[in-house]
XYZ file of C-alpha atoms in Angstrom:
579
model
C 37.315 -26.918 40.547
C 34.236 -25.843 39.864
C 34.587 -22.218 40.822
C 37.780 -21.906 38.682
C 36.263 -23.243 35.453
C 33.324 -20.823 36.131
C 36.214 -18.183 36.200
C 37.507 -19.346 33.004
C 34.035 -19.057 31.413
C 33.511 -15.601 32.802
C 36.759 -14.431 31.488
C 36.133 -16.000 28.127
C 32.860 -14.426 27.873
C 34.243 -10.806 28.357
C 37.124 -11.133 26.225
C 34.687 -12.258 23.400
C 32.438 -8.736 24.179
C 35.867 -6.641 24.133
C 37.253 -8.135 20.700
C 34.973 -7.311 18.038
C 33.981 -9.624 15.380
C 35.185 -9.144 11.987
C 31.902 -7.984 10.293
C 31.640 -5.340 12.751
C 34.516 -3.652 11.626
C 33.090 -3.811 8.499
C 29.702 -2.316 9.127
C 31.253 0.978 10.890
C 31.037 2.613 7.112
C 27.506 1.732 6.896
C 26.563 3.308 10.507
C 27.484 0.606 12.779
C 27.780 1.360 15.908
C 28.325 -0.642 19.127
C 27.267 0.733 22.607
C 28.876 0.777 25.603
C 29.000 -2.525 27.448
C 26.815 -3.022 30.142
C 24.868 -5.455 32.239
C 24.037 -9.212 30.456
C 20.728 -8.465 32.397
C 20.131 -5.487 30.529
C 21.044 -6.490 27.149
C 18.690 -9.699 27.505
C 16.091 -8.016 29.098
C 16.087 -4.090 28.252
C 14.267 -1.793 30.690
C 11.232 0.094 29.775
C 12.270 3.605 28.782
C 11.259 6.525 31.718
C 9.624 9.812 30.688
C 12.120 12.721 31.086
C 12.024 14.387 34.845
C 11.129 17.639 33.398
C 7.624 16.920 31.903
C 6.774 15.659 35.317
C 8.389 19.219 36.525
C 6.406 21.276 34.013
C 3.322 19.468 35.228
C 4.106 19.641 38.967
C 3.693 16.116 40.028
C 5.612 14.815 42.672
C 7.821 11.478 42.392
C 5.208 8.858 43.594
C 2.789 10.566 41.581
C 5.012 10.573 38.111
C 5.984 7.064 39.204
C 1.832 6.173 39.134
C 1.087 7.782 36.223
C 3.668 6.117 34.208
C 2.784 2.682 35.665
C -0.760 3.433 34.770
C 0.185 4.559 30.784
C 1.378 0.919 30.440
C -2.902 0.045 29.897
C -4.591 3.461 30.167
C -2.281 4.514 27.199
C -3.589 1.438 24.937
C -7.083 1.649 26.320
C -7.499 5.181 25.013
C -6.251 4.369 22.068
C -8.312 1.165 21.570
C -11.792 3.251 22.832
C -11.396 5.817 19.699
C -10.870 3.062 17.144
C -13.651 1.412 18.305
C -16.115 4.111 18.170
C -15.118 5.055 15.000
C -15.414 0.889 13.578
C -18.648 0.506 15.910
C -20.346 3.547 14.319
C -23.753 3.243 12.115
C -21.814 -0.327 11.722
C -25.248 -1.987 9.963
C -25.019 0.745 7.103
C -24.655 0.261 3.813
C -27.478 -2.101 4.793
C -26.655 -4.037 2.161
C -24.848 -7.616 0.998
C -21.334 -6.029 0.173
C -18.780 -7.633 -1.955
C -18.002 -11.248 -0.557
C -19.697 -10.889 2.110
C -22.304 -12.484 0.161
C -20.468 -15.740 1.049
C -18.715 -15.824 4.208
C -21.860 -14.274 5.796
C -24.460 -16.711 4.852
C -21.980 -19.735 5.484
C -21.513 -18.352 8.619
C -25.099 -18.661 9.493
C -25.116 -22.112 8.231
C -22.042 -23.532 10.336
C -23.955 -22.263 13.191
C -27.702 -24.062 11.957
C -26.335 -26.794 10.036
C -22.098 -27.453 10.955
C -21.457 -26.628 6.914
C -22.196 -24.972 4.331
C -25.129 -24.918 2.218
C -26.053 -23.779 -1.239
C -28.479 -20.630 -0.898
C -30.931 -19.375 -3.592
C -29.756 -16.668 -6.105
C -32.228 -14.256 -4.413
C -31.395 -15.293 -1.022
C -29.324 -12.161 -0.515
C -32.470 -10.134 -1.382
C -34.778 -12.183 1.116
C -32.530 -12.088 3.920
C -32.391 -8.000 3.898
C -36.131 -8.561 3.590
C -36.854 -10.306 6.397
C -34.326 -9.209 8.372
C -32.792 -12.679 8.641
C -35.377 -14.889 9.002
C -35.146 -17.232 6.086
C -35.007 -21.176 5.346
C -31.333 -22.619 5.412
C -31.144 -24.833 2.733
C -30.044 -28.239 3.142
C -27.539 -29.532 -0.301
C -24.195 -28.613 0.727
C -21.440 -26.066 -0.999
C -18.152 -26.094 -2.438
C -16.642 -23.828 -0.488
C -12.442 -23.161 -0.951
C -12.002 -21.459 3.009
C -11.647 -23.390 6.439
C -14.636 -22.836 8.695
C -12.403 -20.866 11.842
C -13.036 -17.556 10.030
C -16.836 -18.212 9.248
C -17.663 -19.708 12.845
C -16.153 -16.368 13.813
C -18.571 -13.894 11.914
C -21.230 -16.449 13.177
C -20.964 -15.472 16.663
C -21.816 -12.141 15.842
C -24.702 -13.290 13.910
C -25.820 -15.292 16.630
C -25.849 -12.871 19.067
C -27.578 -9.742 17.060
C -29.340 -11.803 14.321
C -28.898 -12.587 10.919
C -27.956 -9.282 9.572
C -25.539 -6.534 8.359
C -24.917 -5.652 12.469
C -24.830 -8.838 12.677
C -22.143 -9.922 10.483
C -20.123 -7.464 10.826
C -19.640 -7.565 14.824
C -16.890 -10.187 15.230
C -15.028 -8.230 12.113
C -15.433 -5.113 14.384
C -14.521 -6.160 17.675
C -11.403 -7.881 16.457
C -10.597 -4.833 14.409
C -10.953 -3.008 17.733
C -8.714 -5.604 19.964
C -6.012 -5.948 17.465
C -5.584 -1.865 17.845
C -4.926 -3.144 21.886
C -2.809 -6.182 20.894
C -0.553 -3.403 19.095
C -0.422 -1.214 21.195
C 0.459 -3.489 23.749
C 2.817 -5.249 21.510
C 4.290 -2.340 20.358
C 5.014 -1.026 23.863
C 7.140 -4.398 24.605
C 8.708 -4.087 21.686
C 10.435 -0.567 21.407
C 10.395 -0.121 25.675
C 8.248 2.854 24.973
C 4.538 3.073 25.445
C 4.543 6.367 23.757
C 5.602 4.662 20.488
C 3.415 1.384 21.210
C 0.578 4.059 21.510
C 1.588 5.389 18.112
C 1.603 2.219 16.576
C -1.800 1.332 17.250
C -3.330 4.944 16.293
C -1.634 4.594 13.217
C -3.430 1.477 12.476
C -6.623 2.926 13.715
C -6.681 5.377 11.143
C -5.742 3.311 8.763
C -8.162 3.035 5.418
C -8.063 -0.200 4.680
C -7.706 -2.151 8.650
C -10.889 0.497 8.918
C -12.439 -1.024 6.212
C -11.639 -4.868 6.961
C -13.468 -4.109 10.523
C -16.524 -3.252 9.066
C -16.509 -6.150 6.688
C -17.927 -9.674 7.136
C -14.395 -11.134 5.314
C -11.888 -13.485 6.524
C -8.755 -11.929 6.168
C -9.389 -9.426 9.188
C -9.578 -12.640 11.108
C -6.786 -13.944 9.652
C -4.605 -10.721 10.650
C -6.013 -10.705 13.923
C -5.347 -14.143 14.781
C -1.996 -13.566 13.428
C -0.922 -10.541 15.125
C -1.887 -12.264 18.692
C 0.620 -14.874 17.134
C 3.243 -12.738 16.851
C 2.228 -10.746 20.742
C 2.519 -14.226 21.891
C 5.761 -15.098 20.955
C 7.285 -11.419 22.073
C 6.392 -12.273 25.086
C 7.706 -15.190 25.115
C 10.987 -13.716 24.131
C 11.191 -11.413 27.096
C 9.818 -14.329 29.570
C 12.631 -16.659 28.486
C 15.583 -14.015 28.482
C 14.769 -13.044 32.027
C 14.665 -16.603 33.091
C 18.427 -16.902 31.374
C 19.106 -13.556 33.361
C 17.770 -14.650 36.835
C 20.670 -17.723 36.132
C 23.544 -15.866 35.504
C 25.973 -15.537 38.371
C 26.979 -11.497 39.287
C 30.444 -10.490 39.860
C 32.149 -8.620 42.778
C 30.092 -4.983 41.380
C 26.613 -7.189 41.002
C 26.613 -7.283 37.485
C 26.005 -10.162 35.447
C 28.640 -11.794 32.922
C 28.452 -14.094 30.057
C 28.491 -17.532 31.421
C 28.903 -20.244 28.829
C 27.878 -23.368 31.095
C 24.707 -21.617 32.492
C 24.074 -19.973 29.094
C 24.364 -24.283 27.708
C 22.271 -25.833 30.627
C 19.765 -23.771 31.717
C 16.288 -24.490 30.622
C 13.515 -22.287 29.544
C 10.476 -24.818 30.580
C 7.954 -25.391 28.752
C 7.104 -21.712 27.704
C 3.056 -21.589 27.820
C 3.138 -18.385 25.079
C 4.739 -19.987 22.971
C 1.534 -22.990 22.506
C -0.684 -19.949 22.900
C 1.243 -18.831 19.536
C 1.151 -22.369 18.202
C -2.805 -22.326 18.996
C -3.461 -18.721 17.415
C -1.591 -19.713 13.944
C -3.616 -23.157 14.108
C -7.136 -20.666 14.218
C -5.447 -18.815 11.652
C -4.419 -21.813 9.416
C -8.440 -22.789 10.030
C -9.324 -19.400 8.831
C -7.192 -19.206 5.677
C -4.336 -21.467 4.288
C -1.955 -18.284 3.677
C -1.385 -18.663 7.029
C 1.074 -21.620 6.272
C 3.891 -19.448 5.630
C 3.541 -17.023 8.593
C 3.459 -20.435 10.546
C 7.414 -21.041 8.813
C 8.176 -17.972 9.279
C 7.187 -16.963 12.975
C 9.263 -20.149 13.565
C 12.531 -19.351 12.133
C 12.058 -15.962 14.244
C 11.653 -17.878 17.237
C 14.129 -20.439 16.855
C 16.497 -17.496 15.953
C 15.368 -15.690 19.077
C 16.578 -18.521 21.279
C 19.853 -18.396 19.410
C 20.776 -14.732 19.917
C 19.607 -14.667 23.699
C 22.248 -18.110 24.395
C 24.494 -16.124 22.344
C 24.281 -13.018 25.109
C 24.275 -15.312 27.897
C 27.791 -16.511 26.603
C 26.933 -20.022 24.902
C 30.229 -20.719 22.344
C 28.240 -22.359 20.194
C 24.417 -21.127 20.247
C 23.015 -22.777 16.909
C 23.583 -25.968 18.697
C 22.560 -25.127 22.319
C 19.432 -23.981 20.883
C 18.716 -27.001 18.673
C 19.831 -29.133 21.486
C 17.810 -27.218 24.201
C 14.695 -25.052 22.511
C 13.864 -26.524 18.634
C 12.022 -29.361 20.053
C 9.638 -27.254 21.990
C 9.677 -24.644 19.249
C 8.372 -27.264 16.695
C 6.244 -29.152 19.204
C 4.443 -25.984 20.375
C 4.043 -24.469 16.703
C 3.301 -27.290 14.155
C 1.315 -30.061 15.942
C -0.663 -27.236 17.732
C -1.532 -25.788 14.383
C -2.304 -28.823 12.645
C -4.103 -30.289 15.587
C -6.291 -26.597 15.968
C -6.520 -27.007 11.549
C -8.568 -30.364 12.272
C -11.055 -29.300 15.607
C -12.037 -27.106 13.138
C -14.096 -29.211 10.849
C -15.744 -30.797 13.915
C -19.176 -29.262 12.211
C -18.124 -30.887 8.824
C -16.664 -34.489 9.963
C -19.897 -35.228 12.342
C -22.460 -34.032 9.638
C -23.600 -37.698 8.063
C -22.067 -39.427 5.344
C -25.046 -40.272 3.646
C -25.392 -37.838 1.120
C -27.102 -35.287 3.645
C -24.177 -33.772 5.614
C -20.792 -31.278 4.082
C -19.791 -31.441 0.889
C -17.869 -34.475 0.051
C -18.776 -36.130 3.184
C -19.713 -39.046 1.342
C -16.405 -39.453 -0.446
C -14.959 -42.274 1.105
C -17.849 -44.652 1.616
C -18.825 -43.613 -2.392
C -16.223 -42.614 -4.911
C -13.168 -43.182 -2.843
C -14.120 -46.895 -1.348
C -10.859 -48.752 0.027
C -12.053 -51.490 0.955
C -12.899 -52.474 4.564
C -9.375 -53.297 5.584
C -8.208 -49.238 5.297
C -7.161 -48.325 9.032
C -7.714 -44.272 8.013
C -11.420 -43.441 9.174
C -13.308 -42.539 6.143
C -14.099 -38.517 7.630
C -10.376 -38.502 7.425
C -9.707 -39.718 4.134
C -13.094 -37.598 2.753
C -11.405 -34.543 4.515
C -8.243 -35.327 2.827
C -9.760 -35.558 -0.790
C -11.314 -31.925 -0.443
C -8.232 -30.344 0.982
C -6.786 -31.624 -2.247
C -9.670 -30.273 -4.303
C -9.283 -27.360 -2.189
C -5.691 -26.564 -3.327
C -6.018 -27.384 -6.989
C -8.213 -24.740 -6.831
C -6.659 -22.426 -5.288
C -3.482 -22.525 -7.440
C -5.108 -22.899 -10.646
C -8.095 -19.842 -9.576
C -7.188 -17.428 -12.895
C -10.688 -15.912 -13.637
C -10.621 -12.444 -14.359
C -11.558 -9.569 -11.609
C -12.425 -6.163 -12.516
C -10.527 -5.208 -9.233
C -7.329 -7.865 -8.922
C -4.207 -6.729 -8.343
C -0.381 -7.261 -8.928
C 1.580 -7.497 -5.511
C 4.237 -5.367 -6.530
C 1.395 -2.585 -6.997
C 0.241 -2.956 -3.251
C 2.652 -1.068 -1.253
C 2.128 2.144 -3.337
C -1.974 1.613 -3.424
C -1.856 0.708 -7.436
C -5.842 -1.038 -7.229
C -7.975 -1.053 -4.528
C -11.216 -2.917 -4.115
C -14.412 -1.314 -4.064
C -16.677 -3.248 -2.121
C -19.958 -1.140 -2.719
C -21.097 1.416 -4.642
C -24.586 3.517 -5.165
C -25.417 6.281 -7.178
C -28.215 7.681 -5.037
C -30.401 10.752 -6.369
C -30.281 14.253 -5.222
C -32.764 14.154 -1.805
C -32.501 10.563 -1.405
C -30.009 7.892 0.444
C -27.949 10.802 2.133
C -27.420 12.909 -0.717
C -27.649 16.339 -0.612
C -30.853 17.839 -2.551
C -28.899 20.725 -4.357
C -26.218 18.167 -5.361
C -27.675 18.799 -8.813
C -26.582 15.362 -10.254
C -26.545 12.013 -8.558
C -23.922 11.143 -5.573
C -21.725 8.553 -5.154
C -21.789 6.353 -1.956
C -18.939 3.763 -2.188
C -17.073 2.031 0.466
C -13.311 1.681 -0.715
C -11.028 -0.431 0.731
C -7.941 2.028 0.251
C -5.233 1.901 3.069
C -4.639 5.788 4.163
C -2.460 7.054 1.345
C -0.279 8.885 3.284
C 0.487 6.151 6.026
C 1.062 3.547 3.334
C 3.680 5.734 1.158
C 5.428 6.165 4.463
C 5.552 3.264 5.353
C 6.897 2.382 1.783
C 10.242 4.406 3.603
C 10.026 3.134 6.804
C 10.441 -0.352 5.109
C 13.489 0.904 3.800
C 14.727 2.440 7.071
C 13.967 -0.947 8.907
C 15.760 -2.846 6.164
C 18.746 -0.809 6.910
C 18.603 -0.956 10.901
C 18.647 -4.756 10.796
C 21.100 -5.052 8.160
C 23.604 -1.965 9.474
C 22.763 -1.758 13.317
C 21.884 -5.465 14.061
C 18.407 -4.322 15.760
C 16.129 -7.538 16.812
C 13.281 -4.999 16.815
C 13.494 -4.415 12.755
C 14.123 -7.767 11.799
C 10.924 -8.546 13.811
C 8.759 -5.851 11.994
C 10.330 -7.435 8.478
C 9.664 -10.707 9.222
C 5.824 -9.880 9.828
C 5.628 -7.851 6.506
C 7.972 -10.539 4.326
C 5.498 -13.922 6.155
C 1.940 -11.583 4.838
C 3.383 -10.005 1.701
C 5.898 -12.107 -0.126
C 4.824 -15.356 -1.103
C 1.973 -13.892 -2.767
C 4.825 -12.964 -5.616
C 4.451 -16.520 -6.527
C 1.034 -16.254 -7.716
C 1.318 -13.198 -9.630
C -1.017 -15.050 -12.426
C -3.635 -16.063 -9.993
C -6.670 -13.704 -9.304
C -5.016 -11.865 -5.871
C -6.448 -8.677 -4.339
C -4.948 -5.460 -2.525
C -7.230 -6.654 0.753
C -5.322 -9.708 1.267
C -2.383 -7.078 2.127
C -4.397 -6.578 5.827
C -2.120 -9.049 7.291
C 0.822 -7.249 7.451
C -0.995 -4.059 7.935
C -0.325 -4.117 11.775
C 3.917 -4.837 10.607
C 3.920 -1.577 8.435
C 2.401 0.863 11.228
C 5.159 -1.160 13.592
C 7.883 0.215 10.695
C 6.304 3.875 10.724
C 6.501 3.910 14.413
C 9.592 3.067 14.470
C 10.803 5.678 12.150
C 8.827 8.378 13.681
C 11.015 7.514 16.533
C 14.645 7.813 14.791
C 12.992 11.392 13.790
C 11.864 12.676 17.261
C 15.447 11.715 18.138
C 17.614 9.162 20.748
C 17.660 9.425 24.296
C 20.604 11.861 25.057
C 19.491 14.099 22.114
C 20.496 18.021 22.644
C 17.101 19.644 23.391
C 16.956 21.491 19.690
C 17.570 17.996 18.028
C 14.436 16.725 20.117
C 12.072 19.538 19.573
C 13.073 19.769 15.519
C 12.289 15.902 15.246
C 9.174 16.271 17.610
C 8.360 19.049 15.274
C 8.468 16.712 11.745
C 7.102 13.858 13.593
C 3.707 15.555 14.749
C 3.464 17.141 11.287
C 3.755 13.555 9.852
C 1.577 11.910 12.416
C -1.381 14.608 12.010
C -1.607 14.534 7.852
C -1.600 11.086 8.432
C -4.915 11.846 10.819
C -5.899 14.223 8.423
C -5.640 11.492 4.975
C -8.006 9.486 7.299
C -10.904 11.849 7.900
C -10.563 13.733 4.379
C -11.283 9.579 2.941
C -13.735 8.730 5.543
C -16.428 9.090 3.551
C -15.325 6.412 0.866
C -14.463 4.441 3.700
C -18.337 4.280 5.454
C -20.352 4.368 2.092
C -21.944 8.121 2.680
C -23.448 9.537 0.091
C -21.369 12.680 -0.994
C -21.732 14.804 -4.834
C -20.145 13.156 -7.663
C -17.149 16.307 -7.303
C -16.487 15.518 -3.979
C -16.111 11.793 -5.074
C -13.770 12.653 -8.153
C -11.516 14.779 -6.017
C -10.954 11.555 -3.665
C -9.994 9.536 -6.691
C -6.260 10.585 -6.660
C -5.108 8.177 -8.976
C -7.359 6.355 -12.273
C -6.532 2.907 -11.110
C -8.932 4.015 -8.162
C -11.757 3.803 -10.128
């Protein structure tokens, strides 16, 4: 009985791959195009793509020895990769040595989580002092206002409590993360298109660019923020793949050994209780605690997920995979994501909610036992009801922040570099500060956060081609990439009358050099290209690939504050809005 209504499943499952669904008829105009069938296996979990046999020819390596070297390019690849980007964000990383831009916040309050467990009120001249003395100052005691969770500062005050209370200092945490999130994409990137060649490309892309650059040699929260969010999204790939295989291993092979759509296993089987996916729940909580923005990557990473567990019961044959997966993976997927997140959000203010609430601990500490007194019979603990009261404080300001910025920005101007921010900028004389002594006028040292130019107006057509490969081809892979740039970039075009800046576009940063990989890819060509197709879109690619390189180095200046003639400076400003 049993073995007949398996049969009956099996045979339903194949019939529904051999008719085609109605809308992909429809798509054929577009470019639609379906592949051959093959193994359930394969189509849940794809295999890693192999170098072609005749580079390991032309390099006269053996089998065993190919088969090493491309086991080894799975890390040594990334590592490579990961050791140039951080030389070049570790470099002369004290200098400007100087208070730049808001760091004159998140630096100091980082230094006071770590002495005090929350933030203080400094001196005007405290920035001045701290240069001075390299550090060694009095932390003031009154508490601050301050409109940012503490994950972010407690961050940057590692750094400073490792190499002291200056511009090294500060900036290391921004640095190393900058550094490990070129790894995490790498890595990421490699899972995600089978290819460590093109997860290699990925993360050299956003190694050179501008404005990540920038963000990793900045004491700011919103390279923290990406990071945190980018191991988010790593997390939950890899969930993907570790749940598909475990719906592979279950299906039953036929008489040839491969695997068929099975509708009861593809209903029953469970995925446990999926450790990355908490580890994804845990890295949006530190990135909720580091800024609130990261609410809607939270909603959005979990749509992708649940939609994930939807398309792999689909493959596995389920008739009715919306309601397998609610039935069998939303609980987990909401368990795992928002009480994680919430319950990270809270640890978070441990500094805050066991500073007194006499008047001498965090700013509105004192709330409930003074201006918001319940009376005794209130079971919420006043820390929780004082916490509560600033996160509504918090908001109000937030959506109602309209004060004018010499360098805000529109989102729609972001993708196409309208305004960038200039975090610091000197006008040193000829023979002094780095600049030259036949520069004949002063120089300008400036440190600009300006993504690459050439990387982001690519990617402004890679967003385009990845648009129309999930649309028209039904690829997992772009719809992934869009939902990272749509969670960072689009719900800030619901504050376009709040004061907004080009930097908070970081987030997504790692999402656009994801897209540009990917279309470097469809250029160098599909496996089973003719050998001129291959070496024609090899050809474009590199050319691409090395102006890129080349945009980096000719900016680097503007991006590490060196002091270079006023020309030189002029010639970099490619647009007035740069100014």
């Amino acid at each position: 009985m049993t073995s007949t209504a398996s049969s009956t499943d099996t045979r339903q499952g194949q019939a529904a791959e051999d008719q085609r669904p109605s809308w992909q008829q429809r798509l054929r105009r577009f470019g639609y195009t379906a592949g051959p069938p093959i193994d359930v296996r394969e189509r849940l979990v794809p295999p890693y793509a192999e170098p072609s046999p005749r580079i390991w020819t032309a390099l006269g390596l053996r089998q065993e020895a190919a088969e090493r070297v491309t086991r080894w390019s799975a890390w040594v690849g990334p590592l490579l990769v990961t050791l140039v980007a951080g030389l070049m964000r570790f470099w002369n990383l004290g200098s400007p040595k100087a208070v730049i831009f808001d760091e004159t916040y998140y630096a100091k309050d980082a230094w006071a989580l770590f002495n005090r467990g929350y933030e203080v009120n400094w001196a005007k001249d405290a920035n001045d002092l701290i240069l001075q003395g390299d550090g060694n100052v009095r932390i003031p005691t009154d508490p601050a206002y301050v409109v940012h969770p503490p994950v972010g500062k407690y961050v940057i005050g590692l750094g400073e409590w490792m190499f002291g209370f200056n511009p090294f200092g500060w900036r290391f945490m921004t640095a190393l993360l900058g550094t490990l999130s070129v790894l995490l994409l790498c890595r990421i990137g490699r899972r995600l298109f089978r290819s460590t060649f093109l997860g290699c490309l990925a993360g050299a892309l956003m190694a050179v660019d501008g404005l990540h650059f920038v963000m990793s040699r900045t004491s700011l929260l919103d390279g923290v923020l990406m990071f945190f969010v980018l191991a988010a999204f790593g997390c939950l790939v890899v969930d993907r793949d570790k749940s598909r295989a475990r719906l592979a291993a279950a299906l039953p092979p036929d008489e040839n050994g491969f695997a068929r759509p099975d509708a009861h296993i593809a209903k029953t089987t469970r995925l446990g209780w999926r450790p990355w996916r908490w580890g994804a729940g845990l890295m949006l909580g530190l990135a909720f605690g580091t800024k609130w923005n990261a609410l809607y990557i939270m909603i959005a990473f979990g749509m992708m997920a649940f939609l994930w567990d939807v398309a792999a019961r689909r493959v596995a044959g389920a008739r009715y995979p919306h309601l397998v997966a609610l039935r069998r993976d939303a609980f987990i997927t909401f368990v795992a994501t928002v009480p994680v997140v919430f319950a990270t959000y809270l640890i978070s203010w441990t500094g805050w909610i066991l500073s007194p609430d006499n008047g001498k601990g965090g700013y509105y500490r004192n709330w409930a036992v003074t201006d918001g007194r319940a009376g005794s019979s209130s079971l919420v603990p006043d820390w929780l009801r004082s916490l509560w009261h600033y996160e509504n404080e918090v908001y109000a300001f937030h959506v109602g922040l309209s004060s004018p910025h010499t360098y805000q920005s529109n989102p729609w101007s972001w993708l196409v570099l309208g305004r960038p921010v200039s975090y610091f900028y000197e006008s040193p004389a000829p023979g002094t500060d780095g600049c030259p002594t036949d520069a004949g006028e002063k120089c300008a040292r400036e440190v600009l956060a300006l993504g690459t130019p050439l990387l982001w107006w690519a990617a402004c057509f890679a967003i385009l081609y990845i648009l129309w490969r999930w649309a028209f081809r039904r690829d997992w892979r772009a719809g992934a990439i869009i939902c990272g740039i749509a969670a960072g970039y689009l719900p800030w075009f619901m504050y376009q009358q709040r004061t907004i800046f080009f930097f908070y576009a970081i987030v997504f940063v790692p999402f656009l050099c994801l897209a540009v990989a990917m279309m470097i890819g469809a250029i160098i060509g599909p496996p089973g290209s003719t050998e001129r197709r291959r070496v024609a879109g090899a050809t474009a690619a590199g050319v691409l690939v090395l102006l890129i390189a080349w945009n980096f180095i000719y900016f680097w200046p503007i991006y590490t504050g060196q002091a270079i003639p006023i020309d030189s400076w002029r010639s970099r400003m490619w647009l007035d809005t740069w100014v």
